[in-house]
Amino acid sequence: MEEIASQPNPYTLPGDENITGLLATHLRVADLYWASEDMTALAVHAGEQLAAARWATADRPSPCGLIVFEGGLGLVEVGPNLHGPATALAWGPGPGETLIVWHLMTAEQFTGGMPVPNPAAVPPLIAIREARLPVTAEPVPLDALPAHEGMAPSRTIVAALAAAWHLMEQPQLIERTVQEPHRADGRSLRRAGLPADGVSLLALRRQYTPQDRDPDAGTDQRTYRNRWIVSGHWRNQAYGPERSLRRQTWVPAHVKGPEGAPLLSTEKVNVWRR
C-alpha cells in the first residue's frame, strides 16, 4: 500500500494528495465489515425511517472502519450531472469536529471492464466522493446535514450507514461472524504493519424473535378481536445502568393481537423469501 501511495497516481486530481493520504491513514487502522445482500437491504430500508443520527466515536462500531455492502447502496452524486455507484463506505475522523464518510466503488465499476495503462495504480476500491458529517452531542436530523463543497450528503447513503451501525448492536437480528485471513495473507499483513484481525461478516438471522414488546400492549383496556401486522420501525430503547441511556433499536415487523384471532388483510403485505 505504501509503495503504491508513493507513486504518482494518474487517477487523482491535483490537490487531492492530502485527502488521499487521510483515506489511506484511515484504511490502515480500519476494522473491516462485509454486509450480506439481505443485511444491505434492511440497512437501506431501516435508514429510510431513521430521522436523525449521531456520528461520534461512541456511536460507531469502530473509530475507523470499512464496510462493503453486497449489491451496493445505489448511485451517489459525484459532480454536476454525474453519478457513481456506492458499493462500500469507509469512515474516520475528519477536520475539526467532523466524521468523513468515503463513498467507494469497485475497480471493475471504475474501469468498466476496460484495460488500463497501469493496473497496479487502480486499487480494489476507489473513493468517488466524501461526506463530512458533524460530530455532535445530540442527534442531527438526516434531512438537515450540511453540504460540503456544494454537495449535500446523500441521505440514503449516510442513513443506511447509521442504520447498519444500530443493527450491529442487535444480535437477535444480526448474525456476526469473523472471517480470518488466509495464513499467507495474515503474514503479509503483519509484515506490512497492518491489522490482520479478519473481516466481520454481517447477515440477517434466518429466524428471529423480537426481544421487546410494544409499550402500550395491554394498557388501553380494549379487547382486540383481530390480529394485524405492525411494520418494522425504530424505537428509542432504554439500556445501561438503571436504564438511564437510550439508543435506537430496530423492531422487526411482527403480528400483534390475540393468538388465534383472524388476521386483517386490509393492507398489502410483501413477503420476502430467501
Short mmCIF file of C-alpha atoms in Angstrom, two decimals:
data_model
loop_
_atom_site.label_atom_id
_atom_site.label_comp_id
_atom_site.label_asym_id
_atom_site.label_seq_id
_atom_site.Cartn_x
_atom_site.Cartn_y
_atom_site.Cartn_z
CA MET A 1 0.00 0.00 0.00
CA GLU A 2 2.76 2.44 0.95
CA GLU A 3 4.68 1.63 -2.26
CA ILE A 4 1.65 2.40 -4.42
CA ALA A 5 0.81 5.53 -2.41
CA SER A 6 4.34 6.90 -3.01
CA GLN A 7 3.94 6.74 -6.81
CA PRO A 8 2.20 9.43 -8.87
CA ASN A 9 -1.37 8.33 -9.36
CA PRO A 10 -2.99 9.29 -12.69
CA TYR A 11 -6.44 8.69 -11.22
CA THR A 12 -6.37 11.53 -8.66
CA LEU A 13 -6.88 15.21 -9.38
CA PRO A 14 -4.36 17.94 -8.46
CA GLY A 15 -4.73 18.90 -4.82
CA ASP A 16 -6.18 15.54 -3.81
CA GLU A 17 -2.93 14.25 -2.29
CA ASN A 18 -3.73 15.23 1.31
CA ILE A 19 -7.26 13.81 1.14
CA THR A 20 -5.94 10.61 -0.41
CA GLY A 21 -3.36 10.36 2.37
CA LEU A 22 -6.05 10.78 5.02
CA LEU A 23 -8.09 7.98 3.45
CA ALA A 24 -5.01 5.73 3.41
CA THR A 25 -4.42 6.52 7.09
CA HIS A 26 -7.99 5.56 7.94
CA LEU A 27 -7.83 2.33 5.97
CA ARG A 28 -4.60 1.21 7.64
CA VAL A 29 -6.35 1.04 11.01
CA ALA A 30 -9.92 0.35 9.88
CA ASP A 31 -11.94 -2.59 11.13
CA LEU A 32 -13.38 -4.45 8.15
CA TYR A 33 -17.03 -5.43 7.63
CA TRP A 34 -18.99 -7.20 4.90
CA ALA A 35 -22.78 -6.78 4.82
CA SER A 36 -24.71 -9.53 3.06
CA GLU A 37 -27.31 -8.62 0.45
CA ASP A 38 -30.15 -9.13 2.98
CA MET A 39 -28.35 -7.03 5.57
CA THR A 40 -27.78 -4.31 2.98
CA ALA A 41 -31.46 -4.28 2.04
CA LEU A 42 -32.52 -3.99 5.69
CA ALA A 43 -29.99 -1.18 6.33
CA VAL A 44 -31.36 0.82 3.39
CA HIS A 45 -35.00 0.17 4.39
CA ALA A 46 -34.42 0.96 8.07
CA GLY A 47 -32.37 4.04 7.15
CA GLU A 48 -35.35 5.48 5.28
CA GLN A 49 -37.23 5.53 8.60
CA LEU A 50 -34.35 6.94 10.64
CA ALA A 51 -34.95 10.63 11.35
CA ALA A 52 -31.63 11.60 12.95
CA ALA A 53 -28.23 10.16 13.80
CA ARG A 54 -25.09 10.87 15.77
CA TRP A 55 -21.61 10.32 14.34
CA ALA A 56 -19.45 10.39 17.49
CA THR A 57 -16.89 7.67 18.25
CA ALA A 58 -19.22 6.07 20.81
CA ASP A 59 -21.91 5.66 18.13
CA ARG A 60 -19.68 3.78 15.68
CA PRO A 61 -18.76 0.10 15.87
CA SER A 62 -15.14 1.19 15.29
CA PRO A 63 -13.40 4.59 15.32
CA CYS A 64 -12.33 3.88 11.73
CA GLY A 65 -13.95 1.27 9.55
CA LEU A 66 -14.64 -0.02 6.07
CA ILE A 67 -17.89 -1.81 5.20
CA VAL A 68 -18.68 -3.38 1.84
CA PHE A 69 -22.40 -3.64 1.05
CA GLU A 70 -23.17 -6.64 -1.13
CA GLY A 71 -25.24 -5.42 -4.06
CA GLY A 72 -24.33 -1.79 -3.35
CA LEU A 73 -26.30 1.13 -1.95
CA GLY A 74 -27.22 2.83 -5.22
CA LEU A 75 -25.94 5.84 -7.11
CA VAL A 76 -24.45 8.90 -5.46
CA GLU A 77 -23.81 12.35 -6.92
CA VAL A 78 -20.12 12.88 -7.65
CA GLY A 79 -20.39 16.02 -9.76
CA PRO A 80 -22.76 18.09 -11.92
CA ASN A 81 -24.97 15.60 -13.75
CA LEU A 82 -22.56 12.82 -12.79
CA HIS A 83 -23.33 9.85 -10.55
CA GLY A 84 -21.41 6.79 -9.45
CA PRO A 85 -22.28 3.56 -7.62
CA ALA A 86 -21.54 3.45 -3.87
CA THR A 87 -20.59 -0.13 -3.07
CA ALA A 88 -18.56 0.45 0.10
CA LEU A 89 -18.21 3.12 2.78
CA ALA A 90 -15.16 3.96 4.86
CA TRP A 91 -15.16 6.33 7.81
CA GLY A 92 -12.74 8.10 10.08
CA PRO A 93 -12.10 11.41 11.88
CA GLY A 94 -12.12 14.49 9.68
CA PRO A 95 -11.01 18.10 10.14
CA GLY A 96 -12.47 19.76 13.21
CA GLU A 97 -15.44 18.06 14.80
CA THR A 98 -16.38 16.03 11.74
CA LEU A 99 -16.52 12.46 10.53
CA ILE A 100 -15.53 11.75 6.95
CA VAL A 101 -17.51 9.03 5.21
CA TRP A 102 -15.82 7.97 2.00
CA HIS A 103 -18.01 6.57 -0.79
CA LEU A 104 -16.20 3.89 -2.76
CA MET A 105 -16.79 1.90 -5.93
CA THR A 106 -15.00 -1.25 -7.06
CA ALA A 107 -12.15 -1.20 -9.57
CA GLU A 108 -14.33 -3.13 -12.01
CA GLN A 109 -17.04 -0.48 -11.76
CA PHE A 110 -14.45 2.27 -12.17
CA THR A 111 -12.84 0.83 -15.31
CA GLY A 112 -16.00 -0.64 -16.78
CA GLY A 113 -14.01 -3.78 -17.55
CA MET A 114 -11.75 -1.84 -19.92
CA PRO A 115 -7.94 -2.31 -19.82
CA VAL A 116 -5.98 0.45 -18.07
CA PRO A 117 -2.37 1.56 -18.69
CA ASN A 118 -1.18 0.74 -15.17
CA PRO A 119 -3.44 -1.77 -13.39
CA ALA A 120 -1.31 -1.58 -10.22
CA ALA A 121 -2.37 2.06 -9.83
CA VAL A 122 -6.04 1.07 -9.58
CA PRO A 123 -6.82 -0.20 -6.04
CA PRO A 124 -9.65 -2.69 -5.43
CA LEU A 125 -11.85 0.11 -4.07
CA ILE A 126 -11.80 3.71 -5.30
CA ALA A 127 -13.16 6.75 -3.45
CA ILE A 128 -15.58 8.72 -5.61
CA ARG A 129 -16.68 11.34 -3.08
CA GLU A 130 -16.77 12.14 0.62
CA ALA A 131 -19.36 13.35 3.09
CA ARG A 132 -18.35 15.36 6.15
CA LEU A 133 -20.77 14.77 8.99
CA PRO A 134 -20.83 16.88 12.17
CA VAL A 135 -19.81 15.13 15.39
CA THR A 136 -22.26 16.43 18.00
CA ALA A 137 -23.62 15.51 21.39
CA GLU A 138 -27.20 15.38 20.08
CA PRO A 139 -28.51 13.57 17.00
CA VAL A 140 -28.51 15.59 13.79
CA PRO A 141 -31.59 15.39 11.52
CA LEU A 142 -30.62 13.48 8.40
CA ASP A 143 -32.59 15.88 6.23
CA ALA A 144 -30.56 18.83 7.53
CA LEU A 145 -26.96 17.64 7.14
CA PRO A 146 -24.66 20.44 5.95
CA ALA A 147 -23.34 20.39 2.38
CA HIS A 148 -19.64 20.06 1.64
CA GLU A 149 -18.14 21.66 -1.47
CA GLY A 150 -21.61 22.42 -2.75
CA MET A 151 -22.97 18.89 -2.41
CA ALA A 152 -25.17 17.71 0.45
CA PRO A 153 -24.61 14.16 1.69
CA SER A 154 -26.86 11.57 0.07
CA ARG A 155 -29.49 10.88 2.73
CA THR A 156 -29.96 7.29 1.54
CA ILE A 157 -26.25 6.51 1.81
CA VAL A 158 -25.48 8.02 5.22
CA ALA A 159 -28.81 6.84 6.68
CA ALA A 160 -28.03 3.28 5.60
CA LEU A 161 -24.64 3.52 7.33
CA ALA A 162 -26.18 4.83 10.57
CA ALA A 163 -28.85 2.12 10.42
CA ALA A 164 -26.21 -0.57 9.88
CA TRP A 165 -24.33 0.65 12.96
CA HIS A 166 -27.51 0.40 15.06
CA LEU A 167 -28.40 -3.03 13.67
CA MET A 168 -24.95 -4.38 14.54
CA GLU A 169 -25.89 -3.91 18.20
CA GLN A 170 -28.89 -6.27 17.90
CA PRO A 171 -27.64 -9.86 17.99
CA GLN A 172 -31.20 -11.19 17.90
CA LEU A 173 -31.46 -9.78 14.35
CA ILE A 174 -27.91 -9.85 13.03
CA GLU A 175 -25.55 -12.80 12.93
CA ARG A 176 -21.97 -11.60 13.14
CA THR A 177 -19.06 -13.91 12.34
CA VAL A 178 -15.40 -13.23 11.65
CA GLN A 179 -13.62 -14.49 8.54
CA GLU A 180 -9.93 -14.76 9.34
CA PRO A 181 -7.41 -14.09 6.55
CA HIS A 182 -5.59 -16.98 4.96
CA ARG A 183 -2.35 -17.77 6.76
CA ALA A 184 -0.13 -16.35 4.00
CA ASP A 185 -2.23 -13.19 3.76
CA GLY A 186 -2.07 -12.77 7.54
CA ARG A 187 1.72 -12.98 7.49
CA SER A 188 1.89 -10.40 4.68
CA LEU A 189 -0.36 -8.02 6.59
CA ARG A 190 1.66 -8.34 9.79
CA ARG A 191 4.94 -7.75 7.92
CA ALA A 192 3.43 -4.59 6.48
CA GLY A 193 2.37 -3.47 9.97
CA LEU A 194 -1.30 -3.72 9.07
CA PRO A 195 -4.11 -5.27 11.14
CA ALA A 196 -4.77 -8.96 10.47
CA ASP A 197 -7.94 -9.32 12.56
CA GLY A 198 -10.13 -10.61 9.76
CA VAL A 199 -13.42 -9.35 8.33
CA SER A 200 -16.68 -9.20 10.29
CA LEU A 201 -19.45 -10.77 8.21
CA LEU A 202 -22.90 -9.30 8.91
CA ALA A 203 -26.04 -11.20 7.88
CA LEU A 204 -29.68 -11.37 8.91
CA ARG A 205 -30.61 -14.35 11.02
CA ARG A 206 -32.95 -16.72 9.24
CA GLN A 207 -35.34 -16.68 12.18
CA TYR A 208 -35.56 -14.15 14.95
CA THR A 209 -37.95 -13.15 17.70
CA PRO A 210 -38.25 -9.54 18.87
CA GLN A 211 -36.98 -9.21 22.42
CA ASP A 212 -39.24 -6.33 23.43
CA ARG A 213 -42.96 -5.59 23.41
CA ASP A 214 -44.94 -2.55 22.43
CA PRO A 215 -45.10 -0.22 25.47
CA ASP A 216 -48.88 0.19 25.03
CA ALA A 217 -49.63 -3.53 24.74
CA GLY A 218 -52.46 -4.43 27.12
CA THR A 219 -52.66 -0.97 28.70
CA ASP A 220 -55.54 0.60 26.76
CA GLN A 221 -58.27 -1.62 28.29
CA ARG A 222 -59.52 -2.55 24.82
CA THR A 223 -60.33 -6.07 23.67
CA TYR A 224 -58.97 -6.86 20.24
CA ARG A 225 -60.81 -9.33 18.02
CA ASN A 226 -58.29 -9.40 15.18
CA ARG A 227 -54.59 -9.59 14.56
CA TRP A 228 -52.68 -7.13 12.35
CA ILE A 229 -49.18 -6.56 11.06
CA VAL A 230 -47.03 -3.89 12.70
CA SER A 231 -44.42 -2.56 10.28
CA GLY A 232 -40.76 -2.56 11.24
CA HIS A 233 -39.78 0.65 12.99
CA TRP A 234 -37.18 2.29 15.23
CA ARG A 235 -37.65 2.63 18.97
CA ASN A 236 -35.66 4.80 21.35
CA GLN A 237 -34.79 1.88 23.66
CA ALA A 238 -33.64 2.29 27.26
CA TYR A 239 -30.47 0.42 28.30
CA GLY A 240 -27.46 0.70 30.59
CA PRO A 241 -27.27 1.49 34.32
CA GLU A 242 -30.81 1.76 35.66
CA ARG A 243 -31.92 2.02 32.02
CA SER A 244 -30.80 5.64 32.00
CA LEU A 245 -29.31 5.58 28.46
CA ARG A 246 -31.10 5.48 25.12
CA ARG A 247 -30.24 4.00 21.74
CA GLN A 248 -32.11 3.44 18.50
CA THR A 249 -33.31 -0.19 18.26
CA TRP A 250 -34.98 -1.71 15.21
CA VAL A 251 -38.23 -3.53 15.98
CA PRO A 252 -38.89 -6.03 13.17
CA ALA A 253 -42.27 -6.34 11.51
CA HIS A 254 -44.46 -8.62 13.62
CA VAL A 255 -48.05 -9.67 14.19
CA LYS A 256 -49.96 -8.05 17.04
CA GLY A 257 -53.28 -9.12 18.57
CA PRO A 258 -54.74 -12.13 20.37
CA GLU A 259 -53.42 -15.52 19.31
CA GLY A 260 -55.80 -17.36 17.02
CA ALA A 261 -57.77 -14.26 16.01
CA PRO A 262 -58.35 -13.52 12.28
CA LEU A 263 -55.55 -11.64 10.57
CA LEU A 264 -56.67 -8.36 9.00
CA SER A 265 -55.66 -8.11 5.35
CA THR A 266 -56.61 -4.52 4.60
CA GLU A 267 -53.02 -3.61 3.78
CA LYS A 268 -50.72 -5.00 1.15
CA VAL A 269 -48.15 -7.34 2.68
CA ASN A 270 -44.87 -8.03 0.89
CA VAL A 271 -43.36 -11.42 1.66
CA TRP A 272 -39.58 -11.53 1.42
CA ARG A 273 -38.39 -15.09 0.86
CA ARG A 274 -34.74 -16.03 0.96
#
